[in-house]
């Protein structure tokens, strides 16, 4: 039951009913990590979604001549593509900055859940897509401003 409160407070799941949250929470595992622990390494199989419940996690992406770091705290998520995208290797790394409690969903568990509870899984997927859509939309707005469209 302790997992339901942070799930309910998460923006991408806020549209789920209490019953749907309870169903979804069955596949969510609460994990504790000490500062310095690596959650995800670059080029690792991407098969886990994370919701930071407590503590701080740094997510780092390195590209050609670019280094991007995000500090995630309570309610922040990463690894959305692990649940809804094709199987792939991750392009990011994630390390715990401050002791953290993290809610984790494994890809295989979510796929099984999607078969058992398709209506709820569809609502979760829509929430995940909203998370992923926001930066794309923001980038589009920035580009419009740069090119004067």
PDB file of C-alpha atoms in Angstrom:
ATOM      1  CA  UNK A   1       0.000   0.000   0.000  1.00  0.00           C
ATOM      2  CA  UNK A   2       2.935   2.357   0.672  1.00  0.00           C
ATOM      3  CA  UNK A   3       3.654   2.422  -3.070  1.00  0.00           C
ATOM      4  CA  UNK A   4       0.225   3.782  -4.007  1.00  0.00           C
ATOM      5  CA  UNK A   5       0.663   7.259  -2.479  1.00  0.00           C
ATOM      6  CA  UNK A   6       3.749   8.244  -4.543  1.00  0.00           C
ATOM      7  CA  UNK A   7       2.169   6.678  -7.636  1.00  0.00           C
ATOM      8  CA  UNK A   8      -1.004   8.685  -7.129  1.00  0.00           C
ATOM      9  CA  UNK A   9       1.013  11.894  -6.650  1.00  0.00           C
ATOM     10  CA  UNK A  10       2.932  11.272  -9.877  1.00  0.00           C
ATOM     11  CA  UNK A  11       1.599  13.468 -12.659  1.00  0.00           C
ATOM     12  CA  UNK A  12       1.609  10.711 -15.263  1.00  0.00           C
ATOM     13  CA  UNK A  13      -0.593   8.448 -13.111  1.00  0.00           C
ATOM     14  CA  UNK A  14      -2.833  11.082 -11.543  1.00  0.00           C
ATOM     15  CA  UNK A  15      -5.670  10.237 -13.964  1.00  0.00           C
ATOM     16  CA  UNK A  16      -5.900   6.620 -12.742  1.00  0.00           C
ATOM     17  CA  UNK A  17      -8.659   5.589 -10.362  1.00  0.00           C
ATOM     18  CA  UNK A  18      -7.760   4.121  -6.959  1.00  0.00           C
ATOM     19  CA  UNK A  19      -8.631   0.653  -8.303  1.00  0.00           C
ATOM     20  CA  UNK A  20      -6.364   1.122 -11.340  1.00  0.00           C
ATOM     21  CA  UNK A  21      -3.531   2.391  -9.155  1.00  0.00           C
ATOM     22  CA  UNK A  22      -3.899  -0.659  -6.926  1.00  0.00           C
ATOM     23  CA  UNK A  23      -3.730  -2.937  -9.981  1.00  0.00           C
ATOM     24  CA  UNK A  24      -0.678  -1.144 -11.357  1.00  0.00           C
ATOM     25  CA  UNK A  25       1.069  -1.098  -7.970  1.00  0.00           C
ATOM     26  CA  UNK A  26       1.232  -4.912  -8.047  1.00  0.00           C
ATOM     27  CA  UNK A  27       4.041  -4.694 -10.632  1.00  0.00           C
ATOM     28  CA  UNK A  28       5.878  -1.833  -8.922  1.00  0.00           C
ATOM     29  CA  UNK A  29       8.855  -2.703  -6.725  1.00  0.00           C
ATOM     30  CA  UNK A  30      10.193  -0.285  -4.125  1.00  0.00           C
ATOM     31  CA  UNK A  31      13.998  -0.279  -3.967  1.00  0.00           C
ATOM     32  CA  UNK A  32      16.477   1.547  -1.736  1.00  0.00           C
ATOM     33  CA  UNK A  33      19.803   2.771  -3.106  1.00  0.00           C
ATOM     34  CA  UNK A  34      22.810   4.292  -1.333  1.00  0.00           C
ATOM     35  CA  UNK A  35      24.567   7.395  -2.639  1.00  0.00           C
ATOM     36  CA  UNK A  36      27.006   6.531  -5.414  1.00  0.00           C
ATOM     37  CA  UNK A  37      25.151   3.456  -6.664  1.00  0.00           C
ATOM     38  CA  UNK A  38      24.660   3.170 -10.410  1.00  0.00           C
ATOM     39  CA  UNK A  39      21.060   2.491 -11.468  1.00  0.00           C
ATOM     40  CA  UNK A  40      21.682   2.496 -15.198  1.00  0.00           C
ATOM     41  CA  UNK A  41      24.888   2.434 -17.218  1.00  0.00           C
ATOM     42  CA  UNK A  42      25.203   3.681 -20.785  1.00  0.00           C
ATOM     43  CA  UNK A  43      24.742   0.901 -23.374  1.00  0.00           C
ATOM     44  CA  UNK A  44      22.939  -1.255 -20.814  1.00  0.00           C
ATOM     45  CA  UNK A  45      19.746  -3.029 -21.882  1.00  0.00           C
ATOM     46  CA  UNK A  46      16.881  -0.607 -21.271  1.00  0.00           C
ATOM     47  CA  UNK A  47      14.288  -2.688 -19.432  1.00  0.00           C
ATOM     48  CA  UNK A  48      13.350  -0.685 -16.316  1.00  0.00           C
ATOM     49  CA  UNK A  49      11.282   2.412 -15.607  1.00  0.00           C
ATOM     50  CA  UNK A  50      12.096   4.468 -12.496  1.00  0.00           C
ATOM     51  CA  UNK A  51      10.107   6.891 -10.350  1.00  0.00           C
ATOM     52  CA  UNK A  52      12.230   8.650  -7.746  1.00  0.00           C
ATOM     53  CA  UNK A  53      10.199   8.665  -4.550  1.00  0.00           C
ATOM     54  CA  UNK A  54      12.837  10.124  -2.242  1.00  0.00           C
ATOM     55  CA  UNK A  55      16.458  11.234  -2.572  1.00  0.00           C
ATOM     56  CA  UNK A  56      18.301  12.510  -5.630  1.00  0.00           C
ATOM     57  CA  UNK A  57      19.475  10.813  -8.821  1.00  0.00           C
ATOM     58  CA  UNK A  58      21.578  12.295 -11.612  1.00  0.00           C
ATOM     59  CA  UNK A  59      20.806  11.178 -15.164  1.00  0.00           C
ATOM     60  CA  UNK A  60      23.598  11.861 -17.628  1.00  0.00           C
ATOM     61  CA  UNK A  61      23.532  11.748 -21.427  1.00  0.00           C
ATOM     62  CA  UNK A  62      26.649  12.150 -23.522  1.00  0.00           C
ATOM     63  CA  UNK A  63      26.472  12.795 -27.222  1.00  0.00           C
ATOM     64  CA  UNK A  64      28.718  14.250 -29.864  1.00  0.00           C
ATOM     65  CA  UNK A  65      30.250  17.308 -28.215  1.00  0.00           C
ATOM     66  CA  UNK A  66      27.365  17.461 -25.711  1.00  0.00           C
ATOM     67  CA  UNK A  67      27.023  16.518 -22.065  1.00  0.00           C
ATOM     68  CA  UNK A  68      23.605  16.834 -20.477  1.00  0.00           C
ATOM     69  CA  UNK A  69      22.842  16.183 -16.813  1.00  0.00           C
ATOM     70  CA  UNK A  70      19.512  16.232 -15.024  1.00  0.00           C
ATOM     71  CA  UNK A  71      19.043  16.024 -11.275  1.00  0.00           C
ATOM     72  CA  UNK A  72      15.890  14.068 -10.434  1.00  0.00           C
ATOM     73  CA  UNK A  73      14.072  14.242  -7.104  1.00  0.00           C
ATOM     74  CA  UNK A  74      10.779  13.090  -5.600  1.00  0.00           C
ATOM     75  CA  UNK A  75       8.166  12.442  -8.288  1.00  0.00           C
ATOM     76  CA  UNK A  76      10.598  12.619 -11.221  1.00  0.00           C
ATOM     77  CA  UNK A  77      10.835   9.693 -13.628  1.00  0.00           C
ATOM     78  CA  UNK A  78      13.170   8.217 -16.212  1.00  0.00           C
ATOM     79  CA  UNK A  79      13.278   5.117 -18.373  1.00  0.00           C
ATOM     80  CA  UNK A  80       9.849   5.607 -19.955  1.00  0.00           C
ATOM     81  CA  UNK A  81      11.012   4.135 -23.276  1.00  0.00           C
ATOM     82  CA  UNK A  82      11.919   0.907 -21.485  1.00  0.00           C
ATOM     83  CA  UNK A  83       8.190   0.240 -21.052  1.00  0.00           C
ATOM     84  CA  UNK A  84       6.716   1.526 -24.296  1.00  0.00           C
ATOM     85  CA  UNK A  85       9.522   1.565 -26.845  1.00  0.00           C
ATOM     86  CA  UNK A  86      11.301  -1.198 -28.714  1.00  0.00           C
ATOM     87  CA  UNK A  87      14.018  -3.157 -26.907  1.00  0.00           C
ATOM     88  CA  UNK A  88      17.185  -1.076 -27.043  1.00  0.00           C
ATOM     89  CA  UNK A  89      20.396  -0.117 -25.265  1.00  0.00           C
ATOM     90  CA  UNK A  90      20.136   3.020 -23.172  1.00  0.00           C
ATOM     91  CA  UNK A  91      22.003   6.157 -24.159  1.00  0.00           C
ATOM     92  CA  UNK A  92      22.040   7.507 -20.595  1.00  0.00           C
ATOM     93  CA  UNK A  93      23.494   6.637 -17.229  1.00  0.00           C
ATOM     94  CA  UNK A  94      21.917   7.218 -13.833  1.00  0.00           C
ATOM     95  CA  UNK A  95      23.667   7.410 -10.456  1.00  0.00           C
ATOM     96  CA  UNK A  96      22.293   8.066  -6.971  1.00  0.00           C
ATOM     97  CA  UNK A  97      23.484  11.383  -5.499  1.00  0.00           C
ATOM     98  CA  UNK A  98      21.661  11.086  -2.159  1.00  0.00           C
ATOM     99  CA  UNK A  99      20.295   7.892  -0.652  1.00  0.00           C
ATOM    100  CA  UNK A 100      17.158   7.198  -2.631  1.00  0.00           C
ATOM    101  CA  UNK A 101      13.951   5.215  -2.554  1.00  0.00           C
ATOM    102  CA  UNK A 102      12.897   4.438  -6.098  1.00  0.00           C
ATOM    103  CA  UNK A 103       9.820   2.747  -7.515  1.00  0.00           C
ATOM    104  CA  UNK A 104      10.766   0.420 -10.365  1.00  0.00           C
ATOM    105  CA  UNK A 105       8.733  -1.301 -13.087  1.00  0.00           C
ATOM    106  CA  UNK A 106      10.350  -4.029 -15.179  1.00  0.00           C
ATOM    107  CA  UNK A 107       9.513  -4.158 -18.902  1.00  0.00           C
ATOM    108  CA  UNK A 108       8.465  -7.830 -18.780  1.00  0.00           C
ATOM    109  CA  UNK A 109       6.131  -7.159 -15.865  1.00  0.00           C
ATOM    110  CA  UNK A 110       4.548  -4.233 -17.714  1.00  0.00           C
ATOM    111  CA  UNK A 111       4.071  -6.332 -20.867  1.00  0.00           C
ATOM    112  CA  UNK A 112       2.362  -9.050 -18.830  1.00  0.00           C
ATOM    113  CA  UNK A 113       0.267  -6.398 -17.052  1.00  0.00           C
ATOM    114  CA  UNK A 114      -0.746  -5.011 -20.464  1.00  0.00           C
ATOM    115  CA  UNK A 115      -2.152  -8.404 -21.409  1.00  0.00           C
ATOM    116  CA  UNK A 116      -3.946  -8.907 -18.072  1.00  0.00           C
ATOM    117  CA  UNK A 117      -5.240  -5.335 -17.592  1.00  0.00           C
ATOM    118  CA  UNK A 118      -5.254  -3.736 -21.076  1.00  0.00           C
ATOM    119  CA  UNK A 119      -7.496  -0.757 -20.230  1.00  0.00           C
ATOM    120  CA  UNK A 120      -5.373   0.292 -17.250  1.00  0.00           C
ATOM    121  CA  UNK A 121      -2.133  -0.344 -19.144  1.00  0.00           C
ATOM    122  CA  UNK A 122      -3.389   1.896 -21.952  1.00  0.00           C
ATOM    123  CA  UNK A 123      -4.007   4.717 -19.457  1.00  0.00           C
ATOM    124  CA  UNK A 124      -0.502   4.231 -18.009  1.00  0.00           C
ATOM    125  CA  UNK A 125       0.968   4.267 -21.531  1.00  0.00           C
ATOM    126  CA  UNK A 126      -0.834   7.507 -22.330  1.00  0.00           C
ATOM    127  CA  UNK A 127       0.629   9.035 -19.167  1.00  0.00           C
ATOM    128  CA  UNK A 128       4.111   7.905 -20.178  1.00  0.00           C
ATOM    129  CA  UNK A 129       3.637   9.388 -23.649  1.00  0.00           C
ATOM    130  CA  UNK A 130       2.641  12.715 -22.095  1.00  0.00           C
ATOM    131  CA  UNK A 131       5.950  12.744 -20.198  1.00  0.00           C
ATOM    132  CA  UNK A 132       7.861  12.035 -23.402  1.00  0.00           C
ATOM    133  CA  UNK A 133       5.862  14.512 -25.487  1.00  0.00           C
ATOM    134  CA  UNK A 134       6.548  17.566 -23.279  1.00  0.00           C
ATOM    135  CA  UNK A 135      10.249  18.013 -24.196  1.00  0.00           C
ATOM    136  CA  UNK A 136       9.482  17.415 -27.877  1.00  0.00           C
ATOM    137  CA  UNK A 137       6.802  20.085 -27.768  1.00  0.00           C
ATOM    138  CA  UNK A 138       9.104  22.485 -25.899  1.00  0.00           C
ATOM    139  CA  UNK A 139      11.893  21.908 -28.437  1.00  0.00           C
ATOM    140  CA  UNK A 140       9.434  22.685 -31.222  1.00  0.00           C
ATOM    141  CA  UNK A 141       8.505  25.971 -29.550  1.00  0.00           C
ATOM    142  CA  UNK A 142      12.185  26.886 -29.205  1.00  0.00           C
ATOM    143  CA  UNK A 143      12.800  26.061 -32.880  1.00  0.00           C
ATOM    144  CA  UNK A 144       9.827  28.189 -33.939  1.00  0.00           C
ATOM    145  CA  UNK A 145      11.337  31.123 -32.073  1.00  0.00           C
ATOM    146  CA  UNK A 146      14.738  30.589 -33.692  1.00  0.00           C
ATOM    147  CA  UNK A 147      13.467  30.453 -37.254  1.00  0.00           C
ATOM    148  CA  UNK A 148      10.726  33.032 -36.851  1.00  0.00           C
ATOM    149  CA  UNK A 149       7.878  30.708 -37.811  1.00  0.00           C
TER     150      UNK A 149
END
